[in-house]
mmCIF file of C-alpha atoms in Angstrom:
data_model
loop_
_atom_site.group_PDB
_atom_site.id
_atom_site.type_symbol
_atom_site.label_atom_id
_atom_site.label_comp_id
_atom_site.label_asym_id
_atom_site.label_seq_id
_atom_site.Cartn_x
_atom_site.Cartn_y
_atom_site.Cartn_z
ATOM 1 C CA UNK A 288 27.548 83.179 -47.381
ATOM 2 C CA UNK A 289 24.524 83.025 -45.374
ATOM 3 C CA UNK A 290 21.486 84.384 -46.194
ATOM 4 C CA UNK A 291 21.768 86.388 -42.770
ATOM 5 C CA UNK A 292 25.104 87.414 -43.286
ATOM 6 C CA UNK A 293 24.186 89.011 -46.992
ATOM 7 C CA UNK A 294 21.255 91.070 -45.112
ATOM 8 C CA UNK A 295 23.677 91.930 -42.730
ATOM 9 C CA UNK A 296 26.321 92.803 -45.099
ATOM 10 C CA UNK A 297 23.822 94.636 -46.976
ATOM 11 C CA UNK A 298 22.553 96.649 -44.234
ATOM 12 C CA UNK A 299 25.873 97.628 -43.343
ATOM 13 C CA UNK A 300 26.602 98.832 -46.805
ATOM 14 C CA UNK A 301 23.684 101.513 -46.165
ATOM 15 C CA UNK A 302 25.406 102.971 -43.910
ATOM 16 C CA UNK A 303 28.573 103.957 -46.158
ATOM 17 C CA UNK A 304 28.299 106.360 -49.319
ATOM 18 C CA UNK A 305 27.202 104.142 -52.644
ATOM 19 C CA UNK A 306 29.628 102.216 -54.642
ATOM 20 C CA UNK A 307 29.695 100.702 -57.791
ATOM 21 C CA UNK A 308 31.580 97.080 -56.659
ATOM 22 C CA UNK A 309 31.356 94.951 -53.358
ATOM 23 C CA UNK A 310 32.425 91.633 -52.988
ATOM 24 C CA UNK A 311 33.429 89.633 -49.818
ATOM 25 C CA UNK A 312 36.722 87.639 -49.429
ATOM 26 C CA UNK A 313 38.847 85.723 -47.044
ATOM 27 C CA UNK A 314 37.804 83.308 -44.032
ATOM 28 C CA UNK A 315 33.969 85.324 -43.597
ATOM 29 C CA UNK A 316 33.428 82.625 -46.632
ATOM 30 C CA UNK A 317 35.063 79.435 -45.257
ATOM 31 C CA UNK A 318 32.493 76.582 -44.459
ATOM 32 C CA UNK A 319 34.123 76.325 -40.961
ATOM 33 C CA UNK A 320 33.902 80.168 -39.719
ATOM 34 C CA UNK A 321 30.434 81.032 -40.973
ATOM 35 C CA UNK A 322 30.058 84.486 -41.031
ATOM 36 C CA UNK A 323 27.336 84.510 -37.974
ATOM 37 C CA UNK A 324 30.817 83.879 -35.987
ATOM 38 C CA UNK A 325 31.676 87.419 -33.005
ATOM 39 C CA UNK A 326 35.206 86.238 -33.769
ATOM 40 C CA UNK A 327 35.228 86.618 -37.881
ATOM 41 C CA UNK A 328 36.011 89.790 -39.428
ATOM 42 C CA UNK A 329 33.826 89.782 -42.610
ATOM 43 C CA UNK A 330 36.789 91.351 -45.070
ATOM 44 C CA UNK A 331 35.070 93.112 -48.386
ATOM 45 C CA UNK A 332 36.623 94.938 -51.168
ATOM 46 C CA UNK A 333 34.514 98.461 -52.235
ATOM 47 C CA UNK A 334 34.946 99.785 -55.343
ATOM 48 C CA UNK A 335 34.169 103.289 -56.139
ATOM 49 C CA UNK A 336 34.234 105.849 -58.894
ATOM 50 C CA UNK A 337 36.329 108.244 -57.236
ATOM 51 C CA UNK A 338 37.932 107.325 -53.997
ATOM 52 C CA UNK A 339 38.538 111.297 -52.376
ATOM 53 C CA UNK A 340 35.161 112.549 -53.058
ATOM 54 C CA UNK A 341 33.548 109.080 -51.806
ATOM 55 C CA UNK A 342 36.200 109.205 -48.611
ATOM 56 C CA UNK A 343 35.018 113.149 -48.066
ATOM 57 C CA UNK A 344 31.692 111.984 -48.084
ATOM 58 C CA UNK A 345 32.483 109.043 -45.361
ATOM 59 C CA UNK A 346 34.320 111.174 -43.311
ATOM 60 C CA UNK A 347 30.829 113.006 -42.479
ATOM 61 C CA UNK A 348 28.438 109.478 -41.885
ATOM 62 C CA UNK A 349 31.605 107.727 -39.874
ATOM 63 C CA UNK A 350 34.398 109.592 -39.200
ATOM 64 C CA UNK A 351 35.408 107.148 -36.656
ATOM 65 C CA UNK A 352 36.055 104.874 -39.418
ATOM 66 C CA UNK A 353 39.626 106.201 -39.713
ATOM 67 C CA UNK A 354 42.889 106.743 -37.931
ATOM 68 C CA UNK A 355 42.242 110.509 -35.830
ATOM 69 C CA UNK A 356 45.588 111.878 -37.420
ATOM 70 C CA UNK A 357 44.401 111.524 -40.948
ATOM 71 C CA UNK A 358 41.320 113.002 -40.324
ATOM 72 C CA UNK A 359 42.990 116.222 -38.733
ATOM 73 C CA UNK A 360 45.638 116.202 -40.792
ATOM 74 C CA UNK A 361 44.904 116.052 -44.584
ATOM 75 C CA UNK A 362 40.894 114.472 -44.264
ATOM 76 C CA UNK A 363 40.222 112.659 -47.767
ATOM 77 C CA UNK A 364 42.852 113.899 -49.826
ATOM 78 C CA UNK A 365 45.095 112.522 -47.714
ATOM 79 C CA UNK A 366 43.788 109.112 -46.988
ATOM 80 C CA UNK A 367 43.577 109.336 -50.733
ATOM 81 C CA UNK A 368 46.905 110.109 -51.345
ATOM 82 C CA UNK A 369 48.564 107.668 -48.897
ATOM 83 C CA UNK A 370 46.746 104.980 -50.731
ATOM 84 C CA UNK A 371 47.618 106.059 -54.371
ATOM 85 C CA UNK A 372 50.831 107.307 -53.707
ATOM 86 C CA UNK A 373 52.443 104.912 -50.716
ATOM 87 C CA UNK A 374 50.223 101.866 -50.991
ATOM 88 C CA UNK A 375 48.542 100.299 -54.128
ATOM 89 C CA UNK A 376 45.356 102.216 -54.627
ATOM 90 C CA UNK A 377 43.708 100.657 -51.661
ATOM 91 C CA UNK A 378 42.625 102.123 -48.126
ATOM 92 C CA UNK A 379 41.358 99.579 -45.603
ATOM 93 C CA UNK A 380 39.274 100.656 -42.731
ATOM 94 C CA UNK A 381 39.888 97.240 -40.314
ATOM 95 C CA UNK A 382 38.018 96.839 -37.133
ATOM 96 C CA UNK A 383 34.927 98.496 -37.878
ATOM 97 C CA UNK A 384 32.015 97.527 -35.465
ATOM 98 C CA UNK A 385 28.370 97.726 -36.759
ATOM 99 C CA UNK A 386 25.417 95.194 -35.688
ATOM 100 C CA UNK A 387 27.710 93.026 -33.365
ATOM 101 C CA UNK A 388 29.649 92.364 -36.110
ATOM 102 C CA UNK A 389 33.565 93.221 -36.697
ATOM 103 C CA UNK A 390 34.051 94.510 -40.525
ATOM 104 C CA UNK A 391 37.159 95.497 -42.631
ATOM 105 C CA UNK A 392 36.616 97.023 -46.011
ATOM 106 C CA UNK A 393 38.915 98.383 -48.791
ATOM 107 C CA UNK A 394 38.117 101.122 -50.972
ATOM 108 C CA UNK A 395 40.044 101.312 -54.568
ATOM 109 C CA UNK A 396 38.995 103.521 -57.414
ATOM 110 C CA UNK A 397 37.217 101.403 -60.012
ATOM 111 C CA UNK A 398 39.605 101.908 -63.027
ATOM 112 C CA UNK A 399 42.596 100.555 -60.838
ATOM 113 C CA UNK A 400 40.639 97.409 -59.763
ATOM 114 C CA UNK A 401 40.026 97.037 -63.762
ATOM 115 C CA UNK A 402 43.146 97.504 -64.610
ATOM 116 C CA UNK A 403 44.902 95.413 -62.143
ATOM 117 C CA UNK A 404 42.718 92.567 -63.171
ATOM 118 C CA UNK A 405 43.399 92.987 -66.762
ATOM 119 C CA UNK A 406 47.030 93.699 -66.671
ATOM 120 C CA UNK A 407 48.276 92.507 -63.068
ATOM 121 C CA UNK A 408 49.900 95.852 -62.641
ATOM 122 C CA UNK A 409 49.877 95.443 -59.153
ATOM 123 C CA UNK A 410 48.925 91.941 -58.709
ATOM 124 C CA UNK A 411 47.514 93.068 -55.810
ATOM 125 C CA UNK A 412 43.339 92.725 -55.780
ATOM 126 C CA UNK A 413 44.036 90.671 -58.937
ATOM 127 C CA UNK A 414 45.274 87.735 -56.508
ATOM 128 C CA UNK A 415 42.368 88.383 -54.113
ATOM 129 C CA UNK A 416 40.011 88.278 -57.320
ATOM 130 C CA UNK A 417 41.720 84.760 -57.913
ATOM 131 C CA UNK A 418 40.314 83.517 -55.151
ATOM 132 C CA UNK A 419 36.722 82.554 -54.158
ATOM 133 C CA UNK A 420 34.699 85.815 -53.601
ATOM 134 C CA UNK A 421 31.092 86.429 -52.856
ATOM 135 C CA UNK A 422 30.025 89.566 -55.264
ATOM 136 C CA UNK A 423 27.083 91.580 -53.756
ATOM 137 C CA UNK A 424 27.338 94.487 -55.905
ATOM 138 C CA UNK A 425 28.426 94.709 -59.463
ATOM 139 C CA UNK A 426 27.111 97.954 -61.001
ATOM 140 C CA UNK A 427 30.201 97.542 -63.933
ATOM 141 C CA UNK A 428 30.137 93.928 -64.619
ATOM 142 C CA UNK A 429 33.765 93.260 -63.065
ATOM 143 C CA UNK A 430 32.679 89.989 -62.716
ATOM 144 C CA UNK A 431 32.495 89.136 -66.295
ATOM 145 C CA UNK A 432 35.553 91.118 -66.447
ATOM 146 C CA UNK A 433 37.525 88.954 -64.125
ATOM 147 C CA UNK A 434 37.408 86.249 -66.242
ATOM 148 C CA UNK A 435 40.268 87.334 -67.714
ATOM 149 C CA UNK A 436 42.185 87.115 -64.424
ATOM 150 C CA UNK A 437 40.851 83.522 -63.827
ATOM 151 C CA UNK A 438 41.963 82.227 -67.314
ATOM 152 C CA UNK A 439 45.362 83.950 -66.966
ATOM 153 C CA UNK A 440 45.921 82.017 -63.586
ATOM 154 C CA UNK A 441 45.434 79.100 -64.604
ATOM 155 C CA UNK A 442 47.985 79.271 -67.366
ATOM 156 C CA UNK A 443 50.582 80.832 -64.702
ATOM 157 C CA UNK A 444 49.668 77.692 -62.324
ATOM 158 C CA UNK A 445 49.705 75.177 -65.244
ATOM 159 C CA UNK A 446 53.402 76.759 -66.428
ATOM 160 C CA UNK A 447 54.868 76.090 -62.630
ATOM 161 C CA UNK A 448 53.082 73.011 -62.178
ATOM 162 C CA UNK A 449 54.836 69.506 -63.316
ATOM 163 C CA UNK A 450 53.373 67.511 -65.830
ATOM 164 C CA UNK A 451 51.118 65.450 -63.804
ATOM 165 C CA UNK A 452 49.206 66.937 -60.383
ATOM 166 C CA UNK A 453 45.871 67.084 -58.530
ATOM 167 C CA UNK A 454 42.998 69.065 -58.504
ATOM 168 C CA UNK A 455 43.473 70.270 -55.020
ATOM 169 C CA UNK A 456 47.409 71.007 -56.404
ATOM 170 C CA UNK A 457 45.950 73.276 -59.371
ATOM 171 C CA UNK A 458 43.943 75.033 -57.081
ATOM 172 C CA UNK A 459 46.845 75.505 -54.644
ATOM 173 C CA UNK A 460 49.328 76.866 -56.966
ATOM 174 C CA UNK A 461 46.656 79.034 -58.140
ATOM 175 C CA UNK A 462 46.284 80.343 -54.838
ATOM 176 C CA UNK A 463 50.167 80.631 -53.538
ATOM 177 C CA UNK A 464 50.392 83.004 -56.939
ATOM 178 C CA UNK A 465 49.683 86.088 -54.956
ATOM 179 C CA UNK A 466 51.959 85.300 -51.818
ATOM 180 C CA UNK A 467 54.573 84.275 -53.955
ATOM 181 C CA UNK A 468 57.181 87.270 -52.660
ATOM 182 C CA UNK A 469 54.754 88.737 -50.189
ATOM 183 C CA UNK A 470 56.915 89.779 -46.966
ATOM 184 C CA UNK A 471 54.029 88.759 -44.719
ATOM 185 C CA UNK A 472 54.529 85.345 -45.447
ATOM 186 C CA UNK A 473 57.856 85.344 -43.388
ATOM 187 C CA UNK A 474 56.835 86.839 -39.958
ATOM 188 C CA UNK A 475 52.355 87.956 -40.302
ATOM 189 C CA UNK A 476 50.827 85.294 -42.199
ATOM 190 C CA UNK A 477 50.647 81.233 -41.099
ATOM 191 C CA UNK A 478 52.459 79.038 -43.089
ATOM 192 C CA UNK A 479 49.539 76.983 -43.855
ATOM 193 C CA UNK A 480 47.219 79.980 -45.321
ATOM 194 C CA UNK A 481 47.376 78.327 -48.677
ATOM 195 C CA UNK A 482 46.591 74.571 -47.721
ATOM 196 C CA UNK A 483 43.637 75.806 -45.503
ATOM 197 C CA UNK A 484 42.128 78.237 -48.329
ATOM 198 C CA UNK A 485 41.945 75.557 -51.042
ATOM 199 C CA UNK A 486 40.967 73.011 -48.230
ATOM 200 C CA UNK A 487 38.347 75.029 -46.837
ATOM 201 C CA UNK A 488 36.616 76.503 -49.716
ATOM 202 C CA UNK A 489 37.577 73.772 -52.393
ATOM 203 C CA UNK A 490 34.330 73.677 -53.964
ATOM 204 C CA UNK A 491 33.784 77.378 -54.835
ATOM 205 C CA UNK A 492 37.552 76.939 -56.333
ATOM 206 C CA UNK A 493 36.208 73.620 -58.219
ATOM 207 C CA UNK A 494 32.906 76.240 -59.048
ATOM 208 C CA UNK A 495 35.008 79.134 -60.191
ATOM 209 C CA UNK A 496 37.415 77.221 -62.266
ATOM 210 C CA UNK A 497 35.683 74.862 -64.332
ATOM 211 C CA UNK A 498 34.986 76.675 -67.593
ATOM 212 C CA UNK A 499 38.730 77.212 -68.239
ATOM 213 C CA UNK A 500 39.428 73.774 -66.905
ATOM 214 C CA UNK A 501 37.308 72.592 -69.538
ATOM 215 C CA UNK A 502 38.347 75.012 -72.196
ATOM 216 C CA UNK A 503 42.205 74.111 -71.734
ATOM 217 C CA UNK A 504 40.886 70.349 -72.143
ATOM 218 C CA UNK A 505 39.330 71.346 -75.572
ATOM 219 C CA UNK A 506 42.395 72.783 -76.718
ATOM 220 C CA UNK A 507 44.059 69.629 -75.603
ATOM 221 C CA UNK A 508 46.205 71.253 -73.396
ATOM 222 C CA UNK A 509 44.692 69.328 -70.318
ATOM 223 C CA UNK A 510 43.907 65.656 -69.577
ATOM 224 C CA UNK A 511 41.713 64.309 -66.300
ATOM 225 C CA UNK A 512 42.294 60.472 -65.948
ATOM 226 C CA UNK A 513 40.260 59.174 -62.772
ATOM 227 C CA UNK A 514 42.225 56.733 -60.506
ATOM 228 C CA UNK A 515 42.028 55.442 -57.221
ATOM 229 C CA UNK A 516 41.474 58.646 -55.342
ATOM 230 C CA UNK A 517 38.214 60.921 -55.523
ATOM 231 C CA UNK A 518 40.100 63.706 -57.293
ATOM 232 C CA UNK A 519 41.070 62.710 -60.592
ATOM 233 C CA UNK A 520 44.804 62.658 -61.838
ATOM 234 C CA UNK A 521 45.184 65.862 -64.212
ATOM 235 C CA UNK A 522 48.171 65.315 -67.376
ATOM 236 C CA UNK A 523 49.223 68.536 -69.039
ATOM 237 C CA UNK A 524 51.317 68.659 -72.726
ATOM 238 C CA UNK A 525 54.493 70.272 -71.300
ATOM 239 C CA UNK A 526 55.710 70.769 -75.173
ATOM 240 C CA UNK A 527 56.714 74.152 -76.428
ATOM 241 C CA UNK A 528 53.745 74.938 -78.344
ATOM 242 C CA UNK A 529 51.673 74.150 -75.161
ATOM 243 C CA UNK A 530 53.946 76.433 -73.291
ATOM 244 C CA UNK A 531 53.807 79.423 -75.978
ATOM 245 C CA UNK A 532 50.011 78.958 -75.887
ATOM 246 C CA UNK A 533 50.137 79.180 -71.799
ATOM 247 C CA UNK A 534 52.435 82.292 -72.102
ATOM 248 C CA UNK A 535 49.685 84.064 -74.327
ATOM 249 C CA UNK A 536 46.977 83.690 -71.955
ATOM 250 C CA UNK A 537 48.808 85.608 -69.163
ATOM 251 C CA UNK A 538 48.104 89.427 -69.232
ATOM 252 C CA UNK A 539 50.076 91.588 -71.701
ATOM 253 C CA UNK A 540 52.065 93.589 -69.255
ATOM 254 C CA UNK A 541 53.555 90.124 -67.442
ATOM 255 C CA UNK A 542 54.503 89.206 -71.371
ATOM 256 C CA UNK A 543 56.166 92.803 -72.213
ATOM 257 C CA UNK A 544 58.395 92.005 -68.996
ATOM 258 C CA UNK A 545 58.821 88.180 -70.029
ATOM 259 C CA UNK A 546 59.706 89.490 -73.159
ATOM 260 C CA UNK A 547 62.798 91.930 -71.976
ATOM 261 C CA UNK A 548 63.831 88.988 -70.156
ATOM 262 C CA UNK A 549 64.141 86.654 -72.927
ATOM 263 C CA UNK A 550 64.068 88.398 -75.831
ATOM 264 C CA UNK A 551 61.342 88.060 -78.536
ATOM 265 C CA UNK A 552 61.015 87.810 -82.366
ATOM 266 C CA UNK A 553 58.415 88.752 -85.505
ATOM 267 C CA UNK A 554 56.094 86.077 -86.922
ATOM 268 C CA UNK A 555 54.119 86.786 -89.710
ATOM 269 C CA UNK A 556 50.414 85.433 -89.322
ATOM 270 C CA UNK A 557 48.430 83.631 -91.926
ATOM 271 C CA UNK A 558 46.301 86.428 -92.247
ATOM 272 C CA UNK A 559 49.732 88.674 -93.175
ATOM 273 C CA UNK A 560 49.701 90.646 -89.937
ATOM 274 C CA UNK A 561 52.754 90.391 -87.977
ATOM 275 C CA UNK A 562 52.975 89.802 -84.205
ATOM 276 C CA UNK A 563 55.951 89.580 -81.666
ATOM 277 C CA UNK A 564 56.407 86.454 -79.889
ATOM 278 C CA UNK A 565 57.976 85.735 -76.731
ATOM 279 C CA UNK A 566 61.322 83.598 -77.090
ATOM 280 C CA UNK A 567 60.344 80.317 -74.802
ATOM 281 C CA UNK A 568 63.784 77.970 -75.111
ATOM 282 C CA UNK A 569 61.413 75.469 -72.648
ATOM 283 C CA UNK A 570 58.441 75.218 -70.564
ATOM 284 C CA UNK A 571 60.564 75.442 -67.299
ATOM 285 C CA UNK A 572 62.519 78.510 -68.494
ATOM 286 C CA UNK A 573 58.892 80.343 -69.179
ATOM 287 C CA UNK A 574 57.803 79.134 -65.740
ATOM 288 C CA UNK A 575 61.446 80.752 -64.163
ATOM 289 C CA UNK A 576 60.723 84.136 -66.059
ATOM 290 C CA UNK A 577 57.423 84.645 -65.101
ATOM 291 C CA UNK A 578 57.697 83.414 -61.301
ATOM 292 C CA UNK A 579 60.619 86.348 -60.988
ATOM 293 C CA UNK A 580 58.399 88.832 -62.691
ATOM 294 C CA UNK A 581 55.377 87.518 -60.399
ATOM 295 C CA UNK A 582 57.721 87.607 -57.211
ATOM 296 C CA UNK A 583 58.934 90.549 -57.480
ATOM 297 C CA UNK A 584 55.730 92.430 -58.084
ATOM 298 C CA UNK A 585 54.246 90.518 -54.774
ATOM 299 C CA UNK A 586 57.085 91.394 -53.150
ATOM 300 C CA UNK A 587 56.792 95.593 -53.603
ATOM 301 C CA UNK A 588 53.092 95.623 -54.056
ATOM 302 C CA UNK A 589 52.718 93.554 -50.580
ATOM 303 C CA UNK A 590 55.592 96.174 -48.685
ATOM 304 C CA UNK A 591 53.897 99.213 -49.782
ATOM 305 C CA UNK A 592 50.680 98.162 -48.797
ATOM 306 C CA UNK A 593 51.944 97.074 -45.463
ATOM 307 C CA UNK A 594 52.973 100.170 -44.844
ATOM 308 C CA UNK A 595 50.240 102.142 -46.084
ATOM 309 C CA UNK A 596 47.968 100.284 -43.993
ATOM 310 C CA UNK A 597 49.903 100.697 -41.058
ATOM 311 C CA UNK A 598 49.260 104.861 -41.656
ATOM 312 C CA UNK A 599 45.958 103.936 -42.193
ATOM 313 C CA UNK A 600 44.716 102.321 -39.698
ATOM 314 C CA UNK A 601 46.563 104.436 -36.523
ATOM 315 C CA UNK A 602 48.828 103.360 -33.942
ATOM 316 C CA UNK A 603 46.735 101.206 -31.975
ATOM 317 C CA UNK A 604 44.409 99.631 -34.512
ATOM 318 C CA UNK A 605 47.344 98.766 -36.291
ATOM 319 C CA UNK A 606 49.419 97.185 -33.637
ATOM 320 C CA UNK A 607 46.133 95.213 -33.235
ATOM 321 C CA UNK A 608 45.714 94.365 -36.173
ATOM 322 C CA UNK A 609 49.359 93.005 -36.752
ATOM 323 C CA UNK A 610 49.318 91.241 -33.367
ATOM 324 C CA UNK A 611 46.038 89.543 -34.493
ATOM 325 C CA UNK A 612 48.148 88.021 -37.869
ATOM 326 C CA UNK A 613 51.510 87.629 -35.842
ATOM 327 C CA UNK A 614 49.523 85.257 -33.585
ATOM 328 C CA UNK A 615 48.135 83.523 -36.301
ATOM 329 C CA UNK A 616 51.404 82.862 -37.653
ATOM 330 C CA UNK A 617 53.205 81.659 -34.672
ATOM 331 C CA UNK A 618 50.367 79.032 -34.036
ATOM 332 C CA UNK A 619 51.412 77.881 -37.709
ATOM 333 C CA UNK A 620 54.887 77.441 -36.740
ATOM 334 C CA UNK A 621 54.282 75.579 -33.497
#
């Protein structure tokens, strides 16, 4: 981001209640729609201690943040509630004007961005954590936190990936994770969201991934080879021990459900403690498991936030809203 657009974002911040988390996300960060752009609508995540008594607080410095009929209705227990209870923790407020500028910010109680980072219980701001992000307030060090998330991605991508692939491909598969399943993708979302993501921000990917692309190297899971092209080729073992030691990176909730799917068994360490591993007949039948699991959170996480945003927001902002995505997919498709 700009230096302009921080101040800005900053500034804007002021004007809400404090949180404890803010980072920025989505095309407000893409080299080609700088933020200084009328038409971008910077998209932030807020995180916040607790969520009814920081929405009560809103409600009295910009009540015209929200949809009229929550406000009259229920106020901040009820934008609460719809959010817990219907959605996935999160209420967004889109369409917010302030300085010339068009904002959209979601507000999630701090434990439930934690935990969904940790244990992809909703794979929901998990995904969007995946991604590149600018962090402009981190009161709780979530960004040391995340680094959980980021190493368990890459083992997911590496798992559904073939043996040898690209950089850019890594980075892509990475990406598609969190719209694997997501019921946007088929009518609100353009087909080429994924391609233009890694594209467009491929260096903060390259930035944000190198550690573990290293680490997995070390462990001689990984192997770059340069060739003709500017992004070298990568080779992955695709053994079983290289698959168990992918399936123990990703987060232990995805692994209790890979487990019930194919069964597990008792080892007994060196050290005489004994563990439960995850049966893994092959790499690819590891890679089915968890891409079922993986869909089929997507899939409910990404229809119960539809429709809790659609509450959210109001009848008009939200048929604005959707018309703005709906357009964006059918110039995909043409």
């Amino acid at each position: 981001m700009e230096n302009h657009d921080k101040a800005q974002l900053q500034s804007f911040l002021k004007t809400l209640p404090p949180v404890e988390f803010c980072c920025v996300y989505g095309s407000s960060l893409h080299p080609n729609n700088p933020g200084s752009a009328k038409s971008t609508m910077v998209d932030c995540i807020l995180g916040v201690s607790n969520p009814q008594q920081w929405h009560s607080e809103n409600l009295t410095l910009n009540n015209d943040h929200y949809a009229s009929w929550m406000v009259l209705l229920g106020g901040a227990r009820l934008i609460t509630d719809v959010a817990d209870e219907i959605g996935v923790g999160v209420h967004f407020n889109p369409f917010v004007s302030w300085d010339d500028k068009m904002f959209k910010y979601g507000v999630v109680r701090m434990h439930d961005l934690v935990q969904d980072i940790l244990n992809w219980e909703r794979f929901y701001l998990s995904g969007r954590l995946q991604k590149p992000v600018h962090v402009l307030l981190d009161n709780l060090d979530v960004a040391n936190v995340n680094s959980v998330n980021l190493r368990a991605a890459v083992s997911a991508a590496l798992l559904l990936l073939p043996s040898k692939f690209t950089e850019e491909e890594l980075y892509a598969k990475i990406c598609s994770l969190s719209y694997m399943g997501d019921l946007r993708m088929l009518f609100a979302e353009d087909r080429n969201k994924v391609k233009k993501i890694v594209q467009g921000q491929f260096e903060l990917f390259r930035s944000m991934y190198k550690p573990f692309i290293e680490e997995y190297e070390t462990k001689e899971l990984l192997r770059r080879s340069l060739s003709g092209n500017t992004q070298p080729i990568i080779s992955q073992d695709g053994g079983l021990s290289a698959a168990r030691s992918l399936v123990s990176s990703l987060p232990q909730m995805i692994r209790s459900q890979m487990a019930m799917e194919l069964g597990e068994k008792k080892l007994l360490c060196d050290s005489g403690r004994v563990i439960q591993e995850i049966v893994i007949g092959s790499k690819d039948e590891a890679a089915k498991c968890m891409q079922t699991i993986l869909q089929r959170k997507v899939m409910v996480s990404s229809a119960r936030q539809a429709v809790s945003g659609l509450l959210a927001a109001g009848g008009i902002t939200a048929m604005r809203y959707v018309g703005a995505k709906m357009s964006k997919a059918w110039k995909s498709w043409r």
